[in-house]
Coordinates of C-alpha atoms in Angstrom, one line a residue:
Chain O
M1 CA 9.9 -6.6 3.1
N2 CA 10.7 -4.3 6.0
I3 CA 11.1 -5.7 9.5
F4 CA 7.5 -4.7 10.4
D5 CA 6.3 -7.0 7.7
I6 CA 8.2 -9.7 9.6
L7 CA 7.2 -8.7 13.1
G8 CA 3.7 -7.4 12.4
P9 CA 1.2 -6.4 11.4
V10 CA -0.7 -6.0 14.6
M11 CA -4.0 -7.6 13.6
V12 CA -7.1 -9.3 14.6
G13 CA -6.8 -13.0 13.7
P14 CA -6.9 -15.6 12.3
S15 CA -5.3 -15.0 8.9
S16 CA -3.2 -12.2 7.5
S17 CA -4.4 -12.9 4.0
H18 CA -8.0 -13.8 4.7
T19 CA -8.7 -11.5 7.6
A20 CA -6.2 -8.5 7.7
G21 CA -6.0 -8.3 3.9
A22 CA -9.8 -8.4 3.7
V23 CA -10.1 -5.5 6.2
R24 CA -7.7 -3.5 4.0
I25 CA -9.8 -4.3 0.9
G26 CA -12.9 -3.0 2.6
Y27 CA -11.1 0.0 3.9
I28 CA -9.6 1.0 0.5
T29 CA -12.9 0.5 -1.2
R30 CA -14.5 3.0 1.3
S31 CA -11.6 5.4 0.5
L32 CA -12.1 5.0 -3.2
L33 CA -15.8 5.5 -2.9
G34 CA -15.1 8.8 -1.2
S35 CA -18.1 8.7 1.1
R36 CA -19.8 6.5 3.8
P37 CA -21.1 3.3 2.1
V38 CA -24.8 2.5 2.7
M39 CA -25.0 -0.6 0.5
A40 CA -22.5 -3.3 -0.4
D41 CA -22.9 -6.3 -2.6
I42 CA -19.8 -8.5 -2.3
G43 CA -18.7 -11.4 -4.5
L44 CA -16.2 -13.8 -3.0
A45 CA -14.0 -15.8 -5.4
G46 CA -11.5 -18.6 -5.0
S47 CA -10.2 -19.3 -1.6
F48 CA -12.1 -16.3 -0.2
A49 CA -15.2 -18.2 -1.1
A50 CA -13.9 -21.6 0.0
T51 CA -12.5 -20.8 3.5
G52 CA -13.5 -17.2 4.0
K53 CA -16.3 -17.8 6.4
G54 CA -14.1 -19.7 8.8
H55 CA -11.5 -17.0 8.6
G56 CA -14.0 -14.2 9.2
T57 CA -13.3 -12.8 5.7
D58 CA -16.9 -11.6 5.4
K59 CA -16.8 -9.8 8.8
A60 CA -13.4 -8.3 7.9
L61 CA -14.6 -6.9 4.5
I62 CA -17.6 -5.2 6.2
A63 CA -15.3 -3.9 9.0
G64 CA -13.1 -2.3 6.4
L65 CA -16.1 -0.7 4.7
L66 CA -17.1 0.7 8.1
G67 CA -13.6 2.4 8.2
M68 CA -11.9 -0.1 10.6
K69 CA -8.2 -1.0 10.3
P70 CA -6.9 -4.6 10.6
D71 CA -6.1 -4.2 14.4
D72 CA -9.6 -3.0 15.3
M73 CA -11.1 -5.2 18.1
R74 CA -14.6 -4.5 16.8
I75 CA -14.0 -6.6 13.6
P76 CA -15.8 -9.7 14.9
R77 CA -18.9 -7.6 15.6
S78 CA -18.8 -5.7 12.3
F79 CA -22.2 -7.1 11.1
E80 CA -24.0 -5.7 14.1
I81 CA -22.1 -2.4 13.8
A82 CA -23.1 -2.3 10.1
D83 CA -26.8 -2.5 11.1
E84 CA -26.3 0.3 13.6
E85 CA -24.6 2.5 11.1
G86 CA -27.0 1.8 8.3
L87 CA -24.9 -0.3 5.9
S88 CA -26.8 -3.0 4.3
F89 CA -24.8 -5.8 2.7
S90 CA -25.0 -9.2 0.9
F91 CA -22.5 -11.8 -0.1
H92 CA -22.4 -14.3 -2.9
E93 CA -19.9 -16.6 -4.5
I94 CA -18.5 -15.7 -7.9
R95 CA -16.0 -17.1 -10.4
L96 CA -13.4 -14.7 -11.8
A97 CA -11.3 -16.3 -14.6
G98 CA -7.6 -15.6 -14.2
A99 CA -8.0 -13.7 -10.9
H100 CA -5.7 -14.2 -7.8
P101 CA -7.1 -17.0 -5.5
N102 CA -8.0 -14.5 -2.8
T103 CA -10.2 -12.0 -4.6
A104 CA -13.3 -10.0 -3.9
L105 CA -15.6 -8.0 -6.1
L106 CA -17.3 -5.2 -4.3
N107 CA -20.3 -3.2 -5.6
V108 CA -20.8 -0.3 -3.2
K109 CA -23.1 2.7 -3.0
G110 CA -22.2 5.8 -1.0
V111 CA -24.5 8.0 1.2
D112 CA -24.3 10.5 -1.6
G113 CA -25.8 8.0 -4.1
K114 CA -22.6 7.4 -6.0
C115 CA -21.8 3.8 -7.0
L116 CA -18.4 2.1 -7.5
E117 CA -17.3 -1.4 -8.4
V118 CA -13.9 -2.5 -7.0
Q119 CA -12.1 -5.8 -7.6
A120 CA -9.2 -6.4 -5.2
S121 CA -7.0 -9.3 -4.2
S122 CA -5.3 -10.2 -0.9
L123 CA -1.7 -11.1 -1.8
G124 CA -0.5 -12.5 1.6
G125 CA 0.9 -11.1 4.8
G126 CA -2.0 -8.5 4.8
R127 CA -0.8 -6.8 1.6
I128 CA -3.5 -6.1 -1.1
M129 CA -3.9 -5.0 -4.7
V130 CA -6.8 -3.2 -6.3
N131 CA -7.2 -4.8 -9.8
Q132 CA -10.2 -3.0 -11.2
L133 CA -12.0 0.3 -10.7
N134 CA -15.4 0.2 -12.4
S135 CA -14.5 -0.9 -15.9
L136 CA -10.8 0.1 -15.7
A137 CA -8.1 -2.5 -15.0
V138 CA -5.6 -0.9 -12.5
N139 CA -2.9 -1.8 -10.0
C140 CA -3.0 0.0 -6.7
T141 CA -1.8 -1.3 -3.3
G142 CA -2.6 1.7 -1.0
E143 CA 0.7 1.1 0.9
K144 CA 2.1 4.5 0.0
P145 CA 0.0 7.7 0.0
T146 CA -1.9 7.5 -3.3
L147 CA -3.8 9.9 -5.5
I148 CA -6.5 8.6 -7.8
V149 CA -7.2 11.4 -10.3
Y150 CA -10.2 11.0 -12.7
H151 CA -9.7 13.2 -15.7
Q152 CA -10.2 13.6 -19.4
D153 CA -7.7 11.9 -21.8
R154 CA -6.3 15.1 -23.2
P155 CA -2.7 16.6 -23.4
G156 CA -1.4 18.6 -20.4
H157 CA -3.4 17.1 -17.5
V158 CA -0.5 14.9 -16.4
T159 CA 1.9 17.8 -16.5
N160 CA -0.5 20.0 -14.5
V161 CA -1.0 17.4 -11.8
T162 CA 2.7 16.4 -11.4
A163 CA 3.6 20.1 -11.3
M164 CA 1.2 20.7 -8.5
L165 CA 2.9 17.9 -6.6
A166 CA 6.4 19.0 -7.4
E167 CA 5.9 22.5 -6.1
P168 CA 5.7 21.6 -2.4
G169 CA 8.4 18.9 -2.8
I170 CA 6.2 15.8 -3.1
N171 CA 8.1 13.0 -4.8
I172 CA 6.3 10.6 -7.1
A173 CA 7.2 6.9 -6.5
A174 CA 5.0 5.5 -9.2
L175 CA 2.6 6.9 -11.8
N176 CA 0.2 4.8 -13.9
L177 CA -2.3 6.0 -16.5
Y178 CA -5.4 4.2 -17.6
R179 CA -8.1 5.2 -20.1
E180 CA -11.2 3.6 -21.4
K181 CA -10.6 5.0 -24.9
K182 CA -8.6 7.7 -26.6
G183 CA -10.0 11.1 -25.6
G184 CA -12.4 9.5 -23.1
D185 CA -12.4 9.1 -19.3
A186 CA -9.0 8.4 -17.8
V187 CA -7.5 7.8 -14.4
M188 CA -4.0 8.6 -13.0
I189 CA -2.9 6.5 -10.1
I190 CA 0.0 8.3 -8.4
E191 CA 1.9 6.8 -5.5
V192 CA 4.0 9.4 -3.6
D193 CA 6.6 9.4 -0.8
Q194 CA 5.1 12.3 1.2
D195 CA 1.7 13.0 2.6
V196 CA -0.3 15.3 0.3
P197 CA -1.9 18.3 2.0
A198 CA -5.6 18.7 1.6
D199 CA -5.4 22.2 0.0
I200 CA -3.4 20.7 -3.0
I201 CA -6.1 18.1 -3.5
R202 CA -8.8 20.8 -3.4
R203 CA -6.9 23.0 -5.9
M204 CA -6.3 19.9 -8.2
E205 CA -10.0 19.0 -8.2
V206 CA -11.1 22.4 -9.6
R207 CA -8.7 22.2 -12.5
E208 CA -10.3 22.1 -16.0
G209 CA -10.5 18.5 -17.3
I210 CA -10.3 16.9 -13.8
R211 CA -13.5 15.3 -12.6
K212 CA -12.5 14.0 -9.2
V213 CA -9.5 13.3 -6.9
I214 CA -9.5 10.6 -4.3
Y215 CA -6.7 10.5 -1.8
I216 CA -5.7 7.4 0.1
E217 CA -3.4 7.8 3.1
G218 CA -0.5 5.3 3.1
E219 CA -0.1 2.5 5.7
K220 CA 1.5 3.7 8.9
T221 CA 3.7 1.4 10.9
Chain I
M1 CA 18.2 -2.9 1.1
A2 CA 17.4 -5.7 3.5
Y3 CA 20.1 -8.1 4.5
Q4 CA 20.4 -11.1 2.2
S5 CA 22.3 -13.4 4.5
L6 CA 23.0 -13.9 8.2
K7 CA 26.7 -13.8 7.4
E8 CA 26.2 -10.2 6.0
I9 CA 24.8 -9.2 9.4
T10 CA 27.4 -10.9 11.6
R11 CA 30.2 -9.5 9.3
L12 CA 28.9 -6.0 9.6
C13 CA 28.6 -6.3 13.3
E14 CA 32.2 -7.4 13.5
E15 CA 33.4 -4.6 11.2
E16 CA 31.5 -1.8 13.1
G17 CA 31.7 -3.3 16.5
I18 CA 27.9 -3.2 17.0
P19 CA 25.5 -5.8 18.4
F20 CA 23.3 -7.9 16.1
W21 CA 20.1 -6.0 17.0
R22 CA 21.7 -2.6 16.1
A23 CA 22.6 -3.8 12.6
V24 CA 18.9 -4.6 12.1
L25 CA 17.8 -1.3 13.6
Q26 CA 20.2 0.7 11.4
D27 CA 18.9 -1.1 8.3
D28 CA 15.3 -0.2 9.3
V29 CA 16.2 3.4 9.8
N30 CA 17.7 3.5 6.3
E31 CA 15.0 1.5 4.7
R32 CA 12.0 3.4 6.0
S33 CA 13.6 6.9 6.4
V34 CA 12.8 7.0 10.2
S35 CA 14.8 8.0 13.2
E36 CA 16.3 5.4 15.6
D37 CA 13.8 6.5 18.2
E38 CA 10.8 6.1 15.9
S39 CA 12.0 2.6 14.9
F40 CA 12.5 1.6 18.5
A41 CA 9.1 2.9 19.5
A42 CA 7.5 1.0 16.6
M43 CA 9.2 -2.2 17.9
G44 CA 8.2 -1.3 21.4
K45 CA 4.6 -1.3 20.2
M46 CA 4.9 -4.8 18.9
W47 CA 6.1 -5.9 22.4
E48 CA 3.3 -4.1 24.2
T49 CA 0.8 -5.7 21.9
M50 CA 2.3 -9.2 22.6
L51 CA 1.9 -8.5 26.3
S52 CA -1.6 -7.3 26.0
S53 CA -2.6 -10.2 23.7
S54 CA -1.3 -12.5 26.4
E55 CA -3.3 -10.7 29.1
N56 CA -6.4 -10.7 27.0
Y57 CA -6.7 -14.5 26.6
D58 CA -10.2 -15.6 27.2
P59 CA -10.3 -19.1 28.6
S60 CA -14.0 -19.6 27.7
L61 CA -13.7 -18.8 24.0
M62 CA -14.0 -21.2 21.2
S63 CA -13.3 -20.4 17.5
G64 CA -16.2 -19.9 15.1
S65 CA -15.8 -23.5 13.7
G66 CA -15.7 -24.9 17.2
L67 CA -12.4 -26.7 16.5
V68 CA -10.1 -24.8 18.9
G69 CA -10.3 -23.0 22.2
M70 CA -9.9 -23.5 26.0
D71 CA -6.9 -25.8 25.7
G72 CA -4.6 -23.0 26.9
A73 CA -6.7 -22.9 30.0
K74 CA -6.5 -26.6 30.5
M75 CA -2.7 -26.5 30.2
E76 CA -2.5 -23.7 32.7
E77 CA -4.6 -25.6 35.3
Y78 CA -2.4 -28.7 34.8
R79 CA 0.8 -26.6 35.2
K80 CA -0.4 -25.1 38.4
R81 CA -0.8 -28.6 39.9
G82 CA 3.1 -28.6 39.9
D83 CA 3.9 -31.8 38.2
V84 CA 4.7 -30.9 34.6
L85 CA 7.0 -33.4 33.0
V86 CA 9.1 -30.6 31.3
G87 CA 9.2 -28.4 34.4
D88 CA 7.3 -25.3 35.3
F89 CA 9.0 -22.8 33.0
V90 CA 8.5 -24.9 29.8
G91 CA 5.0 -25.6 31.1
K92 CA 4.4 -21.8 31.0
V93 CA 5.9 -21.7 27.5
I94 CA 3.5 -24.4 26.2
T95 CA 0.6 -22.6 27.9
Q96 CA 1.4 -19.3 26.3
A97 CA 1.9 -20.8 22.8
L98 CA -1.6 -22.5 23.0
Q99 CA -3.3 -19.4 24.4
M100 CA -1.8 -17.1 21.7
G101 CA -2.7 -19.5 18.9
E102 CA -6.3 -19.8 20.3
S103 CA -6.6 -16.1 20.6
N104 CA -5.7 -15.7 16.9
A105 CA -8.2 -18.4 15.9
C106 CA -10.9 -16.6 18.0
M107 CA -10.4 -13.3 16.1
K108 CA -8.5 -11.5 18.9
R109 CA -5.7 -9.0 18.4
I110 CA -2.2 -10.5 17.9
V111 CA 1.1 -9.7 16.3
A112 CA 1.9 -11.7 13.1
A113 CA 5.4 -13.1 13.8
P114 CA 6.2 -13.8 11.0
T115 CA 2.6 -14.8 10.2
A116 CA -0.7 -14.9 12.1
G117 CA -0.7 -18.7 12.1
A118 CA 2.7 -18.7 13.9
C119 CA 2.0 -15.8 16.1
G120 CA 2.3 -17.8 19.3
V121 CA 6.0 -18.8 19.1
L122 CA 7.8 -15.6 20.0
P123 CA 5.5 -14.5 22.8
A124 CA 5.5 -18.1 24.1
V125 CA 9.2 -17.9 24.9
L126 CA 9.5 -14.1 25.6
V127 CA 6.5 -13.4 27.8
P128 CA 7.2 -16.1 30.5
L129 CA 10.9 -15.2 30.5
Y130 CA 10.1 -11.5 30.9
K131 CA 7.5 -12.2 33.7
E132 CA 9.9 -14.5 35.6
N133 CA 12.6 -11.9 35.6
A134 CA 10.6 -8.7 35.9
G135 CA 11.7 -6.5 38.7
K136 CA 14.5 -8.9 39.7
G137 CA 17.3 -6.7 38.2
E138 CA 19.8 -9.5 38.8
G139 CA 22.8 -10.4 36.7
T140 CA 25.0 -8.2 34.6
K141 CA 23.6 -5.6 32.2
A142 CA 24.3 -7.9 29.2
R143 CA 22.0 -10.5 30.6
A144 CA 19.3 -8.5 32.3
I145 CA 15.8 -9.3 31.0
N146 CA 13.9 -6.1 30.9
R147 CA 11.7 -4.2 28.4
E148 CA 14.6 -2.6 26.6
R149 CA 16.5 -5.8 26.0
I150 CA 13.3 -7.7 25.0
I151 CA 12.8 -5.1 22.3
E152 CA 16.4 -5.5 21.2
A153 CA 15.8 -9.2 21.1
L154 CA 12.8 -8.6 18.8
Y155 CA 15.2 -6.8 16.4
V156 CA 17.3 -9.9 16.5
A157 CA 14.3 -12.0 15.7
A158 CA 13.1 -9.7 12.9
G159 CA 16.6 -9.6 11.3
I160 CA 16.6 -13.4 11.2
G161 CA 13.1 -13.5 9.8
Q162 CA 14.0 -10.9 7.2
V163 CA 16.9 -13.0 5.9
I164 CA 14.6 -16.1 5.8
A165 CA 12.0 -14.1 3.8
A166 CA 14.7 -12.8 1.4
R167 CA 16.4 -16.2 0.8
A168 CA 13.4 -18.5 1.1
F169 CA 9.8 -17.7 2.2
I170 CA 7.6 -17.2 5.3
A171 CA 4.2 -18.2 3.9
G172 CA 2.7 -21.7 4.4
A173 CA 1.3 -21.5 0.9
Q174 CA 4.8 -21.2 -0.5
G175 CA 6.9 -23.5 1.7
G176 CA 4.7 -25.3 4.2
C177 CA 4.6 -24.9 8.0
Q178 CA 8.4 -25.0 8.1
A179 CA 8.2 -21.6 6.5
E180 CA 5.9 -20.3 9.2
V181 CA 6.4 -22.1 12.5
G182 CA 9.9 -23.1 11.4
S183 CA 10.8 -19.5 10.7
A184 CA 9.2 -18.3 13.9
S185 CA 11.2 -20.9 15.9
S186 CA 14.4 -19.9 14.2
M187 CA 13.7 -16.2 15.0
A188 CA 12.8 -17.1 18.6
A189 CA 15.9 -19.2 19.1
G190 CA 18.1 -16.2 18.1
A191 CA 16.2 -13.8 20.3
L192 CA 16.6 -16.2 23.3
V193 CA 20.4 -16.5 22.8
Y194 CA 20.7 -12.7 22.7
L195 CA 18.7 -12.3 25.9
K196 CA 20.9 -14.9 27.6
G197 CA 24.1 -13.0 26.7
G198 CA 25.2 -15.2 23.8
D199 CA 27.4 -13.8 21.0
N200 CA 26.4 -13.3 17.4
E201 CA 27.8 -16.7 16.2
Q202 CA 25.7 -18.4 18.9
I203 CA 22.6 -16.4 17.7
V204 CA 22.8 -17.5 14.1
H205 CA 23.7 -21.1 15.0
A206 CA 20.7 -21.3 17.3
A207 CA 18.5 -20.0 14.4
A208 CA 20.0 -22.6 12.1
M209 CA 19.5 -25.5 14.6
A210 CA 15.9 -24.5 15.2
M211 CA 15.2 -24.3 11.5
K212 CA 16.9 -27.7 10.8
N213 CA 14.8 -29.5 13.4
L214 CA 11.6 -28.4 11.7
L215 CA 12.6 -28.9 8.0
G216 CA 9.9 -30.7 6.1
L217 CA 7.0 -29.6 8.3
V218 CA 3.9 -29.5 6.1
C219 CA 1.0 -27.0 6.2
D220 CA -2.1 -29.1 6.3
P221 CA -4.9 -27.0 8.0
V222 CA -8.1 -28.9 8.6
A223 CA -11.0 -27.3 6.6
G224 CA -8.4 -24.8 5.4
L225 CA -8.6 -22.9 8.7
V226 CA -5.7 -21.6 10.8
E227 CA -6.7 -23.8 13.7
V228 CA -5.9 -27.6 13.5
P229 CA -3.0 -28.4 13.7
C230 CA -1.7 -24.8 13.7
V231 CA -2.4 -23.9 17.3
K232 CA -0.5 -26.9 18.7
R233 CA 2.3 -26.5 16.2
N234 CA 3.1 -23.1 17.9
V235 CA 4.0 -25.2 20.9
I236 CA 6.6 -27.3 19.1
G237 CA 8.0 -24.1 17.5
A238 CA 8.5 -22.5 21.0
V239 CA 9.9 -25.6 22.8
N240 CA 12.2 -26.3 19.8
A241 CA 13.4 -22.7 20.1
L242 CA 14.3 -23.2 23.7
A243 CA 16.2 -26.4 22.9
A244 CA 18.1 -24.8 20.0
A245 CA 19.0 -21.7 22.1
D246 CA 20.3 -23.9 25.0
M247 CA 22.4 -26.0 22.6
A248 CA 23.9 -22.8 21.1
L249 CA 24.6 -21.3 24.5
A250 CA 26.3 -24.6 25.4
G251 CA 28.7 -24.0 22.5
I252 CA 27.1 -26.5 20.1
K253 CA 27.1 -25.4 16.5
S254 CA 25.1 -26.2 13.4
R255 CA 27.4 -28.3 11.3
I256 CA 25.8 -26.7 8.2
P257 CA 26.4 -23.0 7.8
P258 CA 23.2 -21.1 8.9
D259 CA 22.5 -19.4 5.5
Q260 CA 22.7 -22.8 3.8
V261 CA 20.2 -24.2 6.2
I262 CA 17.8 -21.5 5.1
D263 CA 18.5 -22.4 1.5
A264 CA 17.7 -26.0 2.3
M265 CA 14.3 -24.9 3.8
K266 CA 13.6 -23.2 0.5
E267 CA 14.5 -26.3 -1.5
V268 CA 12.4 -28.5 0.7
G269 CA 9.4 -26.1 0.5
E270 CA 9.6 -25.9 -3.3
S271 CA 9.6 -29.7 -3.6
M272 CA 6.7 -30.0 -1.3
H273 CA 3.5 -31.2 -3.0
V274 CA 0.9 -28.5 -3.4
S275 CA -1.5 -30.5 -1.2
L276 CA 0.8 -29.9 1.7
R277 CA 1.1 -26.1 1.2
E278 CA -1.9 -24.6 2.9
T279 CA -4.5 -25.9 0.5
G280 CA -6.1 -28.1 3.1
E281 CA -5.9 -31.1 0.7
G282 CA -3.2 -33.2 2.3
G283 CA -1.8 -34.4 5.6
V284 CA -4.1 -34.3 8.6
A285 CA -6.5 -32.2 6.5
N286 CA -7.0 -35.2 4.3
T287 CA -7.9 -37.7 7.0
P288 CA -11.5 -39.1 6.8
Y289 CA -12.4 -37.3 10.0
A290 CA -11.0 -34.0 8.9
R291 CA -12.9 -34.3 5.6
E292 CA -16.1 -34.9 7.6
L293 CA -15.4 -31.8 9.8
A294 CA -14.7 -29.7 6.6
R295 CA -18.1 -30.8 5.2
E296 CA -19.9 -29.8 8.5
I297 CA -18.1 -26.5 8.7
H298 CA -18.4 -25.4 5.1
G299 CA -21.8 -27.0 4.6
K300 CA -20.9 -28.8 1.4
G301 CA -19.1 -31.8 0.0

């Protein structure tokens, strides 16, 4: 933990796990979707379901989906703002066997019609972990700048992508590969130490075998 | 690598002839690859936020559950009548602790220190001290209480908190309220000693005494919410920090070495029953009335 995990974060109360963490889950889901969400169906599990309402977890998740950060004073009014901005939403309780006590399952639809299912947990102190992207089990915190590269499971794609990062001196902190089945759809989740310029992401996206690239900016103190 | 003991910090300070806060700043500079100015500016932002949170208290606001709110305003009114048992300054500290805890429960912007539930402790002692001394410019440089020295004191607090997080924990779910308000009180005590011109030994002994006094404090939030008894526990964290700092400044030491006190907090937290670690199942959360409130708030049995 760095000293700003101890003194900080600056956040809207009342709970770092149930409020600040929930905002971050909503925010990262919006980033992963890659467009403005217009519909969200959210399942709350465990302690999110039990005490979430009193902690504003529902308002916090919606605030994040609207692009707010944990210190945004508009969080308590997020439901009204969602109405104004054309985001319809619903909540329900779910059971997720084996999941972290503070977990949400978000089914979202973007303004471009694309849909995404994200399962994420709030780990405490405002830190989060994305556990599932559609049907793929993943691990992604969004604390560092992160690239999510959707590609075909074929030789050479990892080399191509890492070479494109190495060229401008971007250092990889962690790289994880996930695939549905051999030769099928796959995802690289790459956490890096430096910001990734937009032109690299554009060039990456048009490479053969790469379907889509999502970039998440890291947390800034 | 973050410091693993308070001893490590005080030893480094002695070897390099630097103050406690600078040892913590240097570590942040290394850890996050930032400049000293960037680090100092980030800490400055934490202080500005504490001040603005204090200014933005709304005396008419109640939390969503209706359990907390408006008590900070009551305390302020009472203090202004000029007959507070603990004196005017401590009256201000109590007021600030209540107001910050209530602001947090009412979804206003705060600085988690070290957690949102314990966010009132540090500002409760620092904001009144700063306001009473603002613009006075009295005393020697080593004891002046201005923006720069408050930020330095926040580094002292953060360094103590970091060691507690490394050796024990700072989450109620892991170690009970002693890990949240206890840690906050320990951090605040060290910060106060620094501001009053105490040396490094006095800083760590104040932190140890503040922690010891709150060992065993359980986390028993009614209806699982960061409201009852959390808001008022910020008061005891703050007042306890003042007492521990004054003892240390008087030359009183913790008989048990400070790092070992932190280890004791960990042991006590680990042996605490799970019902007393933020589950809302034990302590005041398990009283018949609290159970009734929980049913009303959550709309189920």
